XYZ file of C-alpha atoms in Angstrom:
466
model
C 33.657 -9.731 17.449
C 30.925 -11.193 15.179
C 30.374 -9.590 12.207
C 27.808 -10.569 9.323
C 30.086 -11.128 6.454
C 32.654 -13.102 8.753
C 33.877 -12.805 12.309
C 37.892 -13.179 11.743
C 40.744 -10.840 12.026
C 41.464 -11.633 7.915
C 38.117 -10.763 6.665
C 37.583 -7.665 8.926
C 40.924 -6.141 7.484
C 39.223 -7.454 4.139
C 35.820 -5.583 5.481
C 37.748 -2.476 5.816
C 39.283 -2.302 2.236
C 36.210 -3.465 0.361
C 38.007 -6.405 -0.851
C 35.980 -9.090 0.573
C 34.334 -12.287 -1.422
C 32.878 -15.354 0.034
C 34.892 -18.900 0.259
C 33.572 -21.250 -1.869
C 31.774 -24.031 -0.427
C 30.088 -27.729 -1.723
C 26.768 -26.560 0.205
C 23.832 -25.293 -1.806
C 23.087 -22.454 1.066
C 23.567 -19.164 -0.386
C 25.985 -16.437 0.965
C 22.757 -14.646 2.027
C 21.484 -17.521 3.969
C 24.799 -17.826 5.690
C 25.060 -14.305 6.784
C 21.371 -14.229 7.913
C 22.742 -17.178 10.400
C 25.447 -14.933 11.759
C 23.619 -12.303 11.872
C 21.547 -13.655 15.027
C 24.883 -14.285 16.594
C 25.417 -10.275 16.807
C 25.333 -8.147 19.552
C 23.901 -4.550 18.974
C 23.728 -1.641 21.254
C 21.589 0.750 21.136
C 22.913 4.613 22.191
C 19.527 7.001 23.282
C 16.801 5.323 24.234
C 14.030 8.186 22.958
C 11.483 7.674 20.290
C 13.868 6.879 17.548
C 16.544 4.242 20.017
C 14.022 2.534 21.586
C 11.738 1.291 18.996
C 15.376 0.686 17.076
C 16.410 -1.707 20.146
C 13.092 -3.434 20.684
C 12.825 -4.004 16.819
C 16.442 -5.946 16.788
C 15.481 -7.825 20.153
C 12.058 -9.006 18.067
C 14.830 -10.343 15.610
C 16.405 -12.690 18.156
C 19.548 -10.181 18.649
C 21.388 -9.670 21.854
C 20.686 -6.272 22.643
C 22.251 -3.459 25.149
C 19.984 -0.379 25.623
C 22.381 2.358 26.588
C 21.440 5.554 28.227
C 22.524 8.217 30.366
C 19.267 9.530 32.188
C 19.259 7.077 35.092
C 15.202 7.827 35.078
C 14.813 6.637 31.864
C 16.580 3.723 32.048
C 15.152 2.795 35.513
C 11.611 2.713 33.976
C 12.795 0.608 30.981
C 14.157 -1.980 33.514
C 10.690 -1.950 35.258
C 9.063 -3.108 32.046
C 7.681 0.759 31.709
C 7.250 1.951 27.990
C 9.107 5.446 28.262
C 8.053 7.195 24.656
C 4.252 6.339 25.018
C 3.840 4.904 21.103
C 4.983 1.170 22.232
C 3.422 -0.244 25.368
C 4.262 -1.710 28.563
C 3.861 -4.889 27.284
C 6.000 -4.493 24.650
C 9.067 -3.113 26.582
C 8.404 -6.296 28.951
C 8.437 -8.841 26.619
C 11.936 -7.474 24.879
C 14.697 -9.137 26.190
C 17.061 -5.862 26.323
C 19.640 -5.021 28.872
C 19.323 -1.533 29.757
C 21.992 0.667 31.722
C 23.571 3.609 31.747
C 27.127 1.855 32.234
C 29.232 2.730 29.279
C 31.785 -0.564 29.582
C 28.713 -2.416 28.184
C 29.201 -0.844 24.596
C 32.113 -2.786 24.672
C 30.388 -5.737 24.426
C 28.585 -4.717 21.251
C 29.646 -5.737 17.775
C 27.537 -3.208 16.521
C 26.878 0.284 18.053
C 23.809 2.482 17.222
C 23.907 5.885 17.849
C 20.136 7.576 18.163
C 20.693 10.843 20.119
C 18.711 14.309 19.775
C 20.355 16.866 17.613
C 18.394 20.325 18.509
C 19.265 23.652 17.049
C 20.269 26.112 19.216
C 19.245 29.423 19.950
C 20.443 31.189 16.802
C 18.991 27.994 14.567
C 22.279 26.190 14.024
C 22.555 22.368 14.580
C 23.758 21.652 18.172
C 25.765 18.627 17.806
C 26.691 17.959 21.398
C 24.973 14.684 21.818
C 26.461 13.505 19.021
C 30.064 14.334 19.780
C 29.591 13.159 23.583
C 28.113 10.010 22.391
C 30.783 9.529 20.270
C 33.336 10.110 22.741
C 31.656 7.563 25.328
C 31.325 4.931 22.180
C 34.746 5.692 21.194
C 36.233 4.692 24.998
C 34.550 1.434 25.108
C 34.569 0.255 21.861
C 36.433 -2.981 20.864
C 38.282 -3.138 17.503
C 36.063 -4.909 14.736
C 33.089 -2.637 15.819
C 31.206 -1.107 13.796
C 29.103 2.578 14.533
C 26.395 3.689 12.782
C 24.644 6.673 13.218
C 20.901 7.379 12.843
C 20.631 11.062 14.519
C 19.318 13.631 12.144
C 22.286 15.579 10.779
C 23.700 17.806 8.347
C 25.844 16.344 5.379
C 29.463 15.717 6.164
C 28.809 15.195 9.942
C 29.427 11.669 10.196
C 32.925 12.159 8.590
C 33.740 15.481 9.977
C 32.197 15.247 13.220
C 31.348 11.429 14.629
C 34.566 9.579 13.116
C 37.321 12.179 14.661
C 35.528 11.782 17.746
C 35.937 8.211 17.774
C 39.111 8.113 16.421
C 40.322 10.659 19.238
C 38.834 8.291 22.220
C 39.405 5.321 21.100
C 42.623 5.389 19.625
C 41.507 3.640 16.841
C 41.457 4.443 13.003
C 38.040 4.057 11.054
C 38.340 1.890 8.076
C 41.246 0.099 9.465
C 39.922 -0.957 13.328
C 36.460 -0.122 13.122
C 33.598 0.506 10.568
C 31.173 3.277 9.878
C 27.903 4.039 8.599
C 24.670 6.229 8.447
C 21.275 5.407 8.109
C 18.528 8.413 9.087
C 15.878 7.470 11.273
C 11.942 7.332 9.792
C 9.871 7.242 13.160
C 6.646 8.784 13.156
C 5.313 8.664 16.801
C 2.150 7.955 17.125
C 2.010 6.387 13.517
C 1.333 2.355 14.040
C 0.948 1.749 10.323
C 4.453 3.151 9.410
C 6.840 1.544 12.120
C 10.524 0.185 11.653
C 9.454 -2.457 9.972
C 7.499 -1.033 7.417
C 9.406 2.076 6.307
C 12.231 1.384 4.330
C 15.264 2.009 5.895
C 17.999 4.343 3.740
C 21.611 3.057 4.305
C 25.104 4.153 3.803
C 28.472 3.182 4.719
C 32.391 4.145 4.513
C 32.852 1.342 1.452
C 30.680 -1.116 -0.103
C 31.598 -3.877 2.244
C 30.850 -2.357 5.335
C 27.798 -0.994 3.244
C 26.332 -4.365 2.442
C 27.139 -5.670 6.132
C 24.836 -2.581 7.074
C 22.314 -3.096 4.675
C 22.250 -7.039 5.723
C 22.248 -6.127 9.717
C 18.690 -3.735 8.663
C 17.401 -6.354 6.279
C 16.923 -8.430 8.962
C 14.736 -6.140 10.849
C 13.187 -4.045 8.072
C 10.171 -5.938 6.359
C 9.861 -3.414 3.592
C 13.736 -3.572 2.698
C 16.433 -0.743 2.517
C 17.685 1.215 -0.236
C 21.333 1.826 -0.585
C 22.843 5.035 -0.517
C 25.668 5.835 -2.861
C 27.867 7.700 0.173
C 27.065 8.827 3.756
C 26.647 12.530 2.759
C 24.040 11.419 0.357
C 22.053 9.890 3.189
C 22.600 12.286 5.376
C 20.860 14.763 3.315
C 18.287 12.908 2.496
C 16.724 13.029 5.619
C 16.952 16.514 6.066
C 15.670 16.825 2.871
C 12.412 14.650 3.142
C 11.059 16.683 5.990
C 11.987 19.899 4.235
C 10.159 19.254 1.248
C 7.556 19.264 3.723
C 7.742 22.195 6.196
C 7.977 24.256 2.294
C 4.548 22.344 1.447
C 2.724 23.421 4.351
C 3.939 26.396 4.617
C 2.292 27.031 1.070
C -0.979 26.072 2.410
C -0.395 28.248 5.613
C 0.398 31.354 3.366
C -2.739 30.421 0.999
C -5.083 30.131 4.178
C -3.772 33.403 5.322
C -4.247 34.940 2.286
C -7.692 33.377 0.698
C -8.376 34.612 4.746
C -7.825 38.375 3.919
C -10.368 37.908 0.337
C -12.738 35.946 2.660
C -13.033 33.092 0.356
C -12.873 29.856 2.398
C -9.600 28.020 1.888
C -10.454 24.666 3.059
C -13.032 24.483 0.274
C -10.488 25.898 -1.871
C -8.155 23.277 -1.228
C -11.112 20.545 -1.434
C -11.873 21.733 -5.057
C -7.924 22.102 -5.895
C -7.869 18.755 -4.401
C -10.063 16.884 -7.618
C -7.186 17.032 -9.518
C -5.091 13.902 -9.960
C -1.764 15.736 -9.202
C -2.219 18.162 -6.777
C -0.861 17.480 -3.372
C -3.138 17.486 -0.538
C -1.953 19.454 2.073
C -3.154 20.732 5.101
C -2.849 24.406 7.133
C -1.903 24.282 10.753
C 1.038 24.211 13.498
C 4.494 22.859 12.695
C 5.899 21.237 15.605
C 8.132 18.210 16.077
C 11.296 17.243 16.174
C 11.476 16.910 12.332
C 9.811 19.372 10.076
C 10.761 22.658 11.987
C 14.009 21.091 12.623
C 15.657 19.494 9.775
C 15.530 22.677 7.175
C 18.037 24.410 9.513
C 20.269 21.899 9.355
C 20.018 21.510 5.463
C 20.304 25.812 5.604
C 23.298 25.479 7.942
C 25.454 23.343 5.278
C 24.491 25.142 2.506
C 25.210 28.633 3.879
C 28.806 27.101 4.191
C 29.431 26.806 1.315
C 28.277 30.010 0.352
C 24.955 29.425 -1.235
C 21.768 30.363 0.953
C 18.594 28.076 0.581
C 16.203 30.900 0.193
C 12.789 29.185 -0.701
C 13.681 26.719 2.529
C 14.003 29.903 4.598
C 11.173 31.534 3.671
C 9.427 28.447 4.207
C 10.049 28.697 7.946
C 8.973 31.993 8.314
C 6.205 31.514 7.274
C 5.671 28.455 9.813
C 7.147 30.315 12.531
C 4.362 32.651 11.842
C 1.532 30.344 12.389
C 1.054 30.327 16.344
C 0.803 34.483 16.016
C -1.771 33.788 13.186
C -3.259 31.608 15.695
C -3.304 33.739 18.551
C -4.885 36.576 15.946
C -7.897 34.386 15.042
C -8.653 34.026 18.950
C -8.840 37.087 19.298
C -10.581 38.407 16.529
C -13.236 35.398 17.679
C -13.364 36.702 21.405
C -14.360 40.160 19.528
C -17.086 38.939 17.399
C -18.614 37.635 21.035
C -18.112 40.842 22.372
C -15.841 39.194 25.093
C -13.226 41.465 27.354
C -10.271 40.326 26.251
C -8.823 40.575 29.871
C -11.742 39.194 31.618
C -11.795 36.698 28.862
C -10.893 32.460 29.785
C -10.063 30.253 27.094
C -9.614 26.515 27.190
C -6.956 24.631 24.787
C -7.788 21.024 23.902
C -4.355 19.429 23.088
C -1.173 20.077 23.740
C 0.667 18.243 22.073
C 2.603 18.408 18.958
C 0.555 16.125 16.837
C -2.424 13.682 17.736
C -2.089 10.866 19.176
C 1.001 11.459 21.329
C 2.125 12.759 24.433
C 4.802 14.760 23.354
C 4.766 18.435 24.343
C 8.624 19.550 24.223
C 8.405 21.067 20.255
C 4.560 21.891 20.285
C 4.461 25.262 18.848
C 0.770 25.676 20.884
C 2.830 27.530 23.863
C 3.800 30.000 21.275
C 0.182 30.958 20.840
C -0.479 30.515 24.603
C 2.251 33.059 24.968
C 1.246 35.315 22.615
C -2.465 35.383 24.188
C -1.227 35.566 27.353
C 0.282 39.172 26.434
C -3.576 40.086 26.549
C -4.028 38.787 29.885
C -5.976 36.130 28.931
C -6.704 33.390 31.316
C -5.852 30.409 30.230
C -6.270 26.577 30.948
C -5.071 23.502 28.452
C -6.077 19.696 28.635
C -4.611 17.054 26.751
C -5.218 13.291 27.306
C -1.755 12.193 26.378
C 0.528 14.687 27.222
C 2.048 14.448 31.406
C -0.180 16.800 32.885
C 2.868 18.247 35.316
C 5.118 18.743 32.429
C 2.665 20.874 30.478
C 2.242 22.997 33.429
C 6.258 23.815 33.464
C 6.148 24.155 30.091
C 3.197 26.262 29.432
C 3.066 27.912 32.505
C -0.728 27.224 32.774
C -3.114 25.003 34.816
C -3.393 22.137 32.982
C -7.086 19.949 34.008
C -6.726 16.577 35.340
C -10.534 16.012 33.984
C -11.985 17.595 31.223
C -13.971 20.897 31.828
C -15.704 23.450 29.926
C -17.288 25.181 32.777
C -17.135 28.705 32.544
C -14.729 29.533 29.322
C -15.416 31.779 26.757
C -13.805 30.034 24.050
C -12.126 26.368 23.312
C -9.216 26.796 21.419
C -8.545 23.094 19.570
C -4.889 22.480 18.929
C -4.137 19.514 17.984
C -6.605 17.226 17.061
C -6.802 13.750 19.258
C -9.111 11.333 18.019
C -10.803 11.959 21.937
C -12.145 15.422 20.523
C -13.455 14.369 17.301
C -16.947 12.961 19.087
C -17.506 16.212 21.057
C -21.293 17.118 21.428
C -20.780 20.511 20.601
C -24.073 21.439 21.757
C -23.699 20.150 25.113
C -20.188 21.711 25.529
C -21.574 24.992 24.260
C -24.083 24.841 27.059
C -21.098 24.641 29.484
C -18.987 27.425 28.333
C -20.292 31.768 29.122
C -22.617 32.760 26.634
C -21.885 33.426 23.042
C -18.838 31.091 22.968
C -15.884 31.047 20.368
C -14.697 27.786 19.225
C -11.235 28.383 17.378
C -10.306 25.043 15.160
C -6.973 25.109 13.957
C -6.848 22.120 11.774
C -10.466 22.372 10.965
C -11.049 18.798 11.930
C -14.741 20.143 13.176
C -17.887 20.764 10.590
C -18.529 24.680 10.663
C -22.108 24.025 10.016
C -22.604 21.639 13.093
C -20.322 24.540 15.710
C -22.237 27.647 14.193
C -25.552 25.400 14.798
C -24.716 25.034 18.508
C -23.809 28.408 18.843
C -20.507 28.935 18.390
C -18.525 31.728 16.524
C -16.542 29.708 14.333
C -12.633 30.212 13.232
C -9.779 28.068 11.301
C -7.090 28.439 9.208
């Protein structure tokens, strides 16, 4: 197996104990030059090719590795062979030019002297971390992995799951003992879909490992690919809970400004103009009101929750954060209505369009956008209902909304356009030619705000945001 600090049986068992320092040797080429040679000699595979694996894969291929793409949806996979960018923030060109072997054949892990684990972790029903991709991927790395490897793991998690969770279950497959025949580490993934200024490259990367050796053989491997450096972690758990805790510093952030526009709502005081004002001075934090979906910020607080509660202390402030997110899409669904009112609309004879689907602009991805919450919710008023969203698969939204979804945009006939999420496509609407489309006296609910109130009261619109 190649490693980056050395690739023989003396220095991995040195690897292993932290005990490891460089030969000396007559040549003037430093120890980090030399390891940036082996480095290239590497093989890395890549487990989960979604948003976060294959960005990760096509980012070490850029770097002149050998890569593997491993992946267990034979659909996925298939596409990636055909040169077919699967997430939707790459391209097809991009996916074509990376020289990556993708398969869903396990034996080719074993080919890999290092193995990087980038599977979902969802909650479940009840809000607790489901960690069954990680354990099966674990189990499927463990069977196939060669001693020497080393596994590092970049799914979102709660502290203590790498130890508790990821090395038993590759101890128990493989046979093997961590720290002795193979080498661990964590380093939490930073992807922003749909983000092109903020990529692998220039995010940088967090990075932990078992010891310091196998830490700065981590760091090193990410170096390599990660222009704006790494920063290294003082232990796994630390890292770990970093990432949770990034996004939930977040989700409690916005759900301040959520609360605020609900409240400054009920005093009828505009709160976007409140937060413009707030916004002159130099420290405040500018935050915006709207939907929380993802696979992040609604996410990572109940894993953070989850750990904590363990121990016996319960993350209150976190909590109540989320509720008041979770309360958004019924907030939502409220201002509709109330808008449908003010235009003396039937609420049952009533047809409203939704422009964007999607969990944030910009992207395609529908599976954690909180909008079918409010399509459900105005859907208990029998409420017709149509959505459009450039990005988003047209025949997924339909399963997963359980509405007609237009091919072509269409404002014929609706009472009211209710704007979702806002894709750069709807920010040049001519609101006075779609108003001419819709019934009379139309409603045009904004949830971000992202149009002028002035210009959509102008062309006749009743106007709502948050």
């Amino acid at each position: 197996m190649t490693t980056i600090i050395s690739d023989t049986e003396k220095q991995s068992d040195e690897r292993a104990s932290g005990q490891y320092e460089a030969e000396p040797s007559g040549e003037e080429t430093s120890l980090e030059q030399a390891t940036e040679q082996l480095t290239r000699e590497a093989t890395i595979c890549v487990v989960g090719l979604g948003y976060v694996g294959l960005p990760l894969a096509v980012g070490f291929a850029q770097s002149d590795y050998r890569v593997i793409g491993y992946d267990v949806d034979d659909v996925t996979v298939d596409r990636l062979q055909e040169g077919i960018d699967t997430t939707g923030d790459l391209s097809d060109g991009v996916i074509q030019e990376g020289d990556i072997s993708y398969t869903t054949d396990a034996a080719a892990i074993g080919e890999a002297d290092y193995v990087v684990i980038a599977v979902p972790t969802p909650i479940d029903d009840d809000e607790r971390p489901d960690l069954g991709y990680v354990e099966s991927a674990a189990t499927t790395v463990g069977s196939k992995m060669d001693p020497g490897t080393t596994v590092i793991l970049e799914s979102t998690v709660y502290p203590g799951t790498t130890r508790d969770v990821l090395v038993p279950a590759l101890e128990d497959a493989s046979g093997l003992t961590a720290g002795e025949d193979f080498f661990v580490g964590y380093s939490p993934e930073r992807a922003t879909p749909g983000d092109e200024e903020h990529g692998l490259a220039d995010v940088t990367k967090v990075v932990s490992a078992q010891n310091e050796t196998v830490l700065e053989d981590v760091a090193t491997l990410y170096e390599s690919v990660v222009d704006a450096g790494v920063h290294r972690a003082p232990s796994i758990e630390v890292a770990e809970a970093c990432k949770v805790v990034e996004n939930a510093q977040r989700d409690l952030n916005i759900a301040f400004v959520n609360e605020l526009s609900m409240a400054l709502e009920s005093m009828d005081v505009d709160g976007q103009a409140v937060l413009e004002a707030a916004g002159t001075k130099w420290n405040f934090h500018d935050y915006r009101p709207g939907l929380v979906g993802g696979h992040c910020i609604p996410v990572d607080p109940y894993f953070f929750a989850y750990r904590s509660a363990q121990e016996g202390f319960e993350p209150e402030l976190m909590q109540t954060g989320r509720q008041v997110n979770e309360s958004v899409p019924d907030h939502v669904a409220e201002l509709t209505i109330k808008a449908l009112n003010q235009c003396h609309k039937t609420l049952r004879e009533s047809r409203v369009l939704v422009l964007g689907l999607a969990y944030k602009p910009g992207v395609g991805d529908i599976r954690s956008s909180k909008i079918g919450n409010v399509i459900d919710a105005l859907s208990e008023y029998d409420i017709e209902i149509e959505g459009f969203d450039p990005f988003a698969d047209d025949d997924a939204a339909r399963d997963s909304f359980g509405i007609d979804v237009q091919d072509r945009l269409s404002f014929e006939g609706f009472d009211a356009v209710l704007l979702a999420t806002p894709h750069a496509e709807f920010e040049q609407l001519d609101l006075e030619a779609v108003a001419s489309q819709l019934a009379d006296d139309p409603a045009l609910v904004d949830v971000t705000g992202s149009i002028d109130e002035d210009a959509a009261v102008d062309a006749g619109f009743v106007y709502r945001r948050l």
